[in-house]
Structures are given as C-alpha cells and as structure tokens.
Amino acid sequence: MPKRKLELLKRTQTHATELVNRIRETATSTGVVVVLGLSDADWLDLDDLLASIADATGPKVLFFGNGVADRSAIAAEMVGSGQLMEVIGDFSEVLSRLEVAGRYSPDQAASPDDPGRVTLGSGALNITPALRLRVEASGSIVDDEWTVEPSLVNAAEADIEFRRFHGGLGGFRLLMEGVLKGFSIKREFESDLWRAVQANLDRHPKSDGTVVLYGQSGTGKTLALARAAIYLRVQSKLPVLVATSRLPNYQDVEVFCEQAEKAGADATVLIVDANLPAHRYKDFANGLKSRGRRILVIGSSYESEEYESSNELGYVHAPVDLTEVEHHSLLELVRSHWSRGAAVSFGVEDGSNMLAMLYRHLSPGREKITAGLATEARHFERQLRERSKTVPVARGLSQLASQLVELGIAPSEGGVFDDQNVPDHLAQDSAAKLVDYVMVAGRLNCPVPLNLLMRVLSTKAPDLSLEQIAFLFRDLDLFRWKTGGAEGAEFMLAPRLQIEAELICRRRVADAAREIAYLVDLILGARSTGVDSSAERDFLFDLLQKLDRDGPRKDSYKAGYLEFANALKALRVSAGVRDASLMLRESVFRRQAVWSIDGGSAINASEHESLEILDSARATIEEALALIEAGEVRASKRTRLNLTAERASIYGYLAVQRQKASDTEGSWSDYLAARIASAKAIAMSDDYHALDIALWTSGDMLKSSTLPEARKAEVIAELYSVLDLVDGHSLRSSQRQRFLERSSRIASLIGDADLGADAVRELASVAPAAAIFLVAREMGKRMFDLDAEVDSNMIEVARTVSEFLLSKSGGVETEDFRCYRLLLQSKWIELTGQRLFHEERGSVPANPERAHELLEIVRRLNELLGSSTRNQERYLEAVLTWIVGDAVAAVEMWKSLSRDTEYEDRSRVVRRLVLSDESGSPKRFGGRVEGVGQSGWKVRVTGLNASVSLLEHDFPGEQLAPGRELQEFGIAFNYVGPIADPLVRPARRR
C-alpha cells in the first residue's frame, strides 16, 4: 500500500488506469461486469472505474451494494439507462441461488467461452494473468471469447455497430466481431490467402513460416486477416496472436509459443497487420524457428514488384479492383446495412476500384481510409528518403571520372537531394515534399513531369538517368508512371487515383497556405524551352487552368491568386520564360485576386493596393501585345483575342475600383479605355465573352450613385448598343443563361436610373451622338423585342427611326458608330421586312439601288469602327459590294475575312444571307458549270457575268460536268464568298 498520496497517484496513473481501461474491451458489449466490495474508503474512486465502462455499447454492470446512484453521477446515469443494476445481498448467496435453480455450475467456469482460455485441437491453453500481461504488452491473444457467435440486436443497435466497425472505432477484436456479424464482404483473394496458410502449415517443418498479403490501402487486407484469424481459431483450433502497427517483441511471442506447445498446439500463428516489407516477417519467423518454436507469421505489406515477380506460394495479392461478384456483394452490403433497403446503385464514375467505392458509399469508413492512405504515403516517403542517399552514379562518365570511381577516390554512389542530411522528423525534407508535390497536383489530375519535380527538389540531379530512376522508385507503388511530351518520351508522376490524392492532401497538407506554396514551387520550376520542355509546358498550362476560379475546385485557391501571378512574373523575368499565354494567365490571376478581395477573402489589401495589382495586370497585357506586335513572341489568333478581351476586363476593373476610391475622372478615363478595348475584342470574334465584358463593365459603372446624369446617359447608350449586338437565340445554352441573367440585372439598373428629358437634353450638350442614339433607340425599342413578329407596324417604326437618324446625319455630332449601327438595323427592316442576321439565309435585296443605299451606311459604320470592325459587318460590306457590281473588291474582302476566321469561327461557312426579290423570296438563277479547280466547282451565273462556288452535295440529282447547264438555284453568301444555293434543299440522312 502506498505510504504517501503522491505515490498513490503515480501508481493509479501508471497501473490502475491502464487496467481499468481494459475492462470494457475484455468484457465486450455482450458481457457482464460484477462490482462488489467497493466502498467510499477504497483507494480506487468509483467514478474512475465506471467512466471507462459507461457507454451505450459497453457491458452490463451488476453492482453489489445499495445507494450507488447517490454516490456517483456516472452511476446514476448508468442506472437510468439500464446499463447498471444494483443488487442487494451477498455475491455468494446469489451464486448459491443460481446453482440451486440450475442456472449456474462451478464446472462451467472453464468453458470454451472463457476469456482466459484458448481451446486447441487436443486440449486447451489457460491464459494466466501473468502470461496475459507479458504477451499483451506486444500483441493481443485471440482467446475463445473473440470468436463467440454474436447475439441478435435490433436495427438501431446494428446501425451503431456497423458505423463503429467501418469507422475503425475499436481494435482488431472489433473487426473480428464485425466479420462474424456479416459487416464486410469476402473477397476472392481470401481463398488464395487461406490456401497459402494451409499449405504453409501442412509443410511446416520445411516452410519459411511466413505468408505475406500485399496490396494498396483500402483493398481489404485487414479484414482478410481478421477473417483468417477466425478460421484459424474456429476451424484449425490453433492459438493466434495479433499485432498491429509493429512487430511484437521476440521474447514475448516466444513465451506464448512455448506455453501453447506445452498445451498441445501444433503451431502458433502470429498475424501482424503492419504493412512492413516481407523480409521483416521472414527474419522474425526465422528467429523464432531457430529457437525451436513452431510459428507461422501472416503479415500485410504494400504493393511491390518483388512480390509480383516471385513464384512463392507465400505471397498473396489483394487487388484494388473488384470482380463482378465482389461488386454485387458490396452493393448488397450497402443496401442491407447502410441504406436500409433504399435504392442504391454504383454509377460509372465508381468504376471497380474498391477504395473509391467504399469512400463514396460508406461514409463511416472515410476517416479510416484517409488514415490508411496517409500511413502508406509515410511508408513511401521513408523508403524514398533512404534510397535517395545511395543512388548509383550514372553511366557514361568521362574516362577520368570513371577511373576516379574505380580507384575509390570518387564515390560510386551519392545523394539526390540537397537536404539528405536534414532531420526528417518534421516531414519537411525533399522525400516528404516529393510526395506532397505529386499529390497537390494530382488532386487536380495533373501528372508532374519528373524533370520538373527533381529540378524543384534538388540542384544536384535535375536530370536522372533511367538506371537512377529505376533505383529510386523501384517497388514503390504510391504513384503511377505516365509519359508525356511530343514523342511520349518524358516521364511523369501521378497518384494512383485522384481521390487518393485528395485524401492524402487533406491529411498531409491540411493548411491552404502550405498547399499554395507547393503549387508556387511547381510553377517556378517549369521551363518552356529545351529539348524536353513540351511536357512541362503542357503541365504548367493544365495546372494554371485548373487553379482558376472556374476550375474543378472553384475558388479554393483564391488566397493564392496573387502568389500565382507573382510566380509567373518571376518565371518570365528571372527564368526568361516569355509566353503570351502565360502572360495572359498572369493578368487573369491578378484580376481574380482583386475579385477575391472584393469577395471578402482572407487577402487583406487596401483600395490603393488593389489598384496597384490591376495596374500591374494592365502592364503585363500591354507588354504581351507589344511583344506580339514586334514579332518577339508568337501567339495564336485565339491568344490574341483573349489578350484583347483581358485588356478590356482589366480596364473595366480599374474603372470600377477607381470609382470605389472616389476617383471620378480616373474612373471615367479607364471606362472609356475599357469601351475601346471591348469594341476591339468584339470585332475579333462573334463569341459572347467579349460582349459580356462590355455589359458588366457598363453595368457596374451604372451602379455608382456619384455618376453625373450626362455620363449616366452615356453609359446607358453604351449598354443599349451592346445589347443590340447580342442574338440570344443563337447563343449556346450556358451563354444564353448568362446573357439572360446579365440583361435582367441591366434592365433593373436602367430602370433604376430613370433618365428623363432633362438628362437627355444635358447629354445632348456634351455628347449629342449618344443623346440622338438614346432617343432613336427609345423610338424603335419594339425592333429589339426578338419575340415580336416583323409586321407592317414594325416596318413603319423602322422607317420612322431611319428618317429620324438620317435627318440628324451630316454633322460631326452624329458621327458615332452606335447611331450608324442602329440606322443599319432599322433600314434593313424597312427594306427587307426582316431583322438583320436574325436567322440563316436572311433576305438581302438583289436590287442594286437598295443594296447601294445599305452599302453606304455599312461603309461609314466600318470607317468609324476602324480596327474594331466586327466580322459580321466586314461580311456585310463584301456582300453589298458584290451586289452593286464590284466583284473584284468584294472578293478581296472575302479573302481577308476568310483568312481571319479560318480555324477560329465555326460559323464562317454558315449561309447568313441569300439574294432575294421584292417579295423577300430567294431570287432564281441559272448558269453553266465550270471545271474543277483548286477551290472546287464553279458556276457562271447567267445575267450577272460572275462566277459563284458550287458544292456537289448541294445538288445530288445533278450530274456536274464542265459546260453543263444548271437551272433553278439561288445565290447565298458566307464568310468565304457567294455560293450556289439549292432552292429545295435535300432531306438530311438519319
């Protein structure tokens, strides 16, 4: 008995607490704990005893004595829940009454279900307290109670037990209980495991005493070992020890083997679920066999080429992919125990990978799966760390270097990483970072080029030979190898599964700042020049696109947008990587950094700093466009278009930011620059993106409460002008949805602006063209209701608008492209009875006089627009020029338009207009077929003295040949030129 209170506390913490904590696991939920003789004067506190037992899934407690609920709050709660029952009377008297009633016999004290007994094939091993304490310091003894048939429970209790089983909330014993209750499926490789175990036992004296079960995390290795333990105890009646996480102590296991053999055991089985290399298990078994012990060690391990190439029976593979039978069994398990009969099915995205299916469909096991992957990653990291210190020197050394190696003056092997001697206990060395780099990119499905990876990690070995690569990564299964580059000759590393990368990142790289730092390292390490650079360039572009807020993880990386932009700038300035697309991406990240600041992200920046970020983005875009113009940097048409659109976005952001900073004049100046840049971008493509930029820029400007009325009217005029360019019916569904949302907000803003006659008069004094446009647009607003039919009333409205605009023309104040574009739209409705470009094969007047009237408007419009002229308006000028008789000039226009839109505009071959008569019907022509040249068939049109293109598939009933007459066709136009158009189009084949 301790003499001092301090000694009592020490003993309680060291010995008593550990023993008390084992009560619940030893008794299990089906057992009964009897407490007698415990009083307030006892050195063990009642609450300390009951705290470790109190649980809905814990054992029942019989407490001999009275008033226990008054002595302990925990006891009172247990009494209320029915877990604890007070028994009045003496324990011996209770046993006597049970014996008289025939419900208890002293002879049954050593029954097979006794937790202190291990039943063998010919006898039994009684587990004394001394033996249990000695052995269970290293592992667990699988006694008879571990394999007791589970008792029936209700559905609620079964749900709790199922959650505990798959959540890993317990030890190996809980796994065995869950297997007995049918909480897992039996995989087909388990039959191979059992055959290997049986074969090893059958030839035990000659076997090496080891069976290794190897496979990835999440393949069911642990459950297979639990099922094997059950078979070994129930069927083979062999003593079994279980150890997890590490190999047990030699001496402890030998003591157990010795006692088991004395009790008549043929052999002792040690199950070790530690995922160690096979040689560790073999060495352990050989050590005990050398002492005369009959031992079989069954261990788990990760994937290794050594195991797959071995012909030994003792290696059993646990494949990650489920067979059809296993797939069905898992589905039934989920339906019966987890979804409770609800409709459950595994989709195509689940595939046959067991880990992915378990993670998606059994949420209680997700933490356990994540922990298993993290452990496997640490194992990979340790192996890589050790190998990196002894990588062999590459072949192909100079003669002098080879001689120095042979003489022992120079080392024959060396380290790969710069920090190979740095302590690794914080998992921040190169080996750890290599895993993290691959995983942070892998969660975005971006395989990392090996050369880039080694360049980031080390200055010693940026380029490894095949021999060195094989030595470094041999038998390590955490990654998958891919090839990249133009010739597929560059090695790339990727995780086995994207979901594995996601889970490992959550466990190892939980801090967003740390993940962003890793991504910045990868960006800075990329090179876009050199023989083996294509894979790195492709990787970099793929990575940057997926880091964007429109990428797969949305705005998860918003705290790093500015860092990504700075890394790209450093890559350009310091490493000389000058690429127009990367400069575009740099600007986008800076703009998105300002967006994230406005959105309340973790980035702290003042309005002045936001303006500096945007100004830096503007400078980058201007530099990129200047380099392209000077021919120093190459860029595709698409890249030039995106740069122009980005310049418009940047100026728009600058205008809005200066507006927030109360810089009225600076804001207006940037807004005007944004309008010019938007017009340029709109002219380069028919894509909606550039139009959207123009809309949100003006819309955000209109939100300002300090905008003067005249400028507000100017912004509204710009909004109407851009809205009139959008044909909502021709947009893709996603673009149409965005346009409708944007136009709805703009309509609300324009309505809130409530411009009156006074505002228009004020606008007329400072911007008369904008005022004229607003008045005319209001007069003809019915023309822009695309759901309204073009009838006589609309044609009259169009005529009124045209007359108003023409009455104002001739002065400098009306020289505005918005007025001329509106005039063209109204005049087109007036002369053709159709909206311009509203549908394919729209009417264009064949009458030269009417065509000339329209041509004058189009020419002046394009002159005012200059380099911002849209492709549609260039096309319209070419069509009208051809109709009025200047075919040579029209053909030159079409050649230029065709070159600019080739490979860029999918609508360039669409026949937008067709020559029509006074009634609006296609005009009929005839002609003579001309020979096939480089551009295909032509037909010389009678009465026009001009040739048009002819496509054979448009006239399937005609036998085309030079000199043959072709009757009854129309003339349509696309971006390439005039083309013969069948008046009756053949039905499409289905």
XYZ file of N, CA and C in Angstrom, residues 24 28-31 50-61 77-78 81-84 153-154 156-158 160-161 164:
93
model
N -13.634 -2.723 -20.417
C -14.694 -2.668 -21.430
C -14.360 -3.565 -22.618
N -16.613 -6.796 -23.380
C -17.372 -6.552 -24.618
C -18.822 -6.191 -24.312
N -19.552 -5.850 -25.349
C -20.940 -5.419 -25.171
C -21.856 -6.556 -24.754
N -21.398 -7.816 -24.924
C -22.256 -8.953 -24.554
C -21.944 -9.480 -23.154
N -20.938 -8.921 -22.485
C -20.512 -9.424 -21.178
C -21.157 -8.703 -20.015
N -16.137 3.509 -13.277
C -17.306 3.483 -14.160
C -17.117 4.306 -15.434
N -16.228 5.314 -15.413
C -16.065 6.188 -16.574
C -15.611 5.417 -17.805
N -14.781 4.390 -17.589
C -14.274 3.621 -18.723
C -15.300 2.617 -19.255
N -16.367 2.359 -18.483
C -17.367 1.360 -18.877
C -18.624 2.011 -19.427
N -18.934 3.222 -18.930
C -20.209 3.873 -19.252
C -20.306 4.187 -20.734
N -21.158 3.463 -21.426
C -21.380 3.668 -22.852
C -22.565 2.805 -23.257
N -23.322 3.279 -24.218
C -24.490 2.505 -24.650
C -24.095 1.157 -25.226
N -22.853 1.088 -25.735
C -22.392 -0.177 -26.322
C -21.472 -0.944 -25.381
N -21.354 -0.478 -24.125
C -20.483 -1.148 -23.168
C -21.178 -2.328 -22.487
N -20.458 -3.041 -21.611
C -21.037 -4.217 -20.938
C -22.050 -3.803 -19.864
N -22.894 -4.764 -19.470
C -23.800 -4.540 -18.350
C -22.995 -4.632 -17.045
N -23.455 -3.916 -16.006
C -22.734 -3.876 -14.722
C -23.692 -4.280 -13.604
N -26.511 7.968 -13.975
C -26.839 7.972 -15.400
C -26.917 6.552 -15.936
N -25.994 5.670 -15.476
C -25.985 4.281 -15.943
C -27.209 3.522 -15.431
N -30.099 4.522 -17.630
C -30.085 3.927 -18.968
C -30.235 2.420 -18.940
N -30.191 1.814 -17.738
C -30.333 0.369 -17.637
C -29.037 -0.388 -17.773
N -27.920 0.330 -17.882
C -26.640 -0.366 -18.030
C -26.134 -0.906 -16.687
N -26.488 -0.232 -15.587
C -26.032 -0.650 -14.259
C -27.236 -1.069 -13.424
N -29.301 -8.290 -32.277
C -29.551 -6.921 -31.817
C -30.628 -6.313 -32.705
N -31.220 -5.227 -32.226
C -32.242 -4.558 -33.030
C -31.578 -3.694 -34.104
N -31.508 -0.456 -34.653
C -30.783 0.739 -34.194
C -29.396 0.370 -33.684
N -29.318 -0.699 -32.885
C -28.029 -1.125 -32.362
C -27.131 -1.640 -33.490
N -27.731 -2.310 -34.466
C -26.949 -2.799 -35.606
C -26.343 -1.638 -36.390
N -25.471 1.269 -35.173
C -24.363 1.793 -34.378
C -23.136 0.909 -34.519
N -23.334 -0.406 -34.453
C -22.220 -1.331 -34.559
C -21.607 -1.298 -35.961
N -19.418 1.757 -36.119
C -18.187 1.554 -35.361
C -17.234 0.647 -36.134
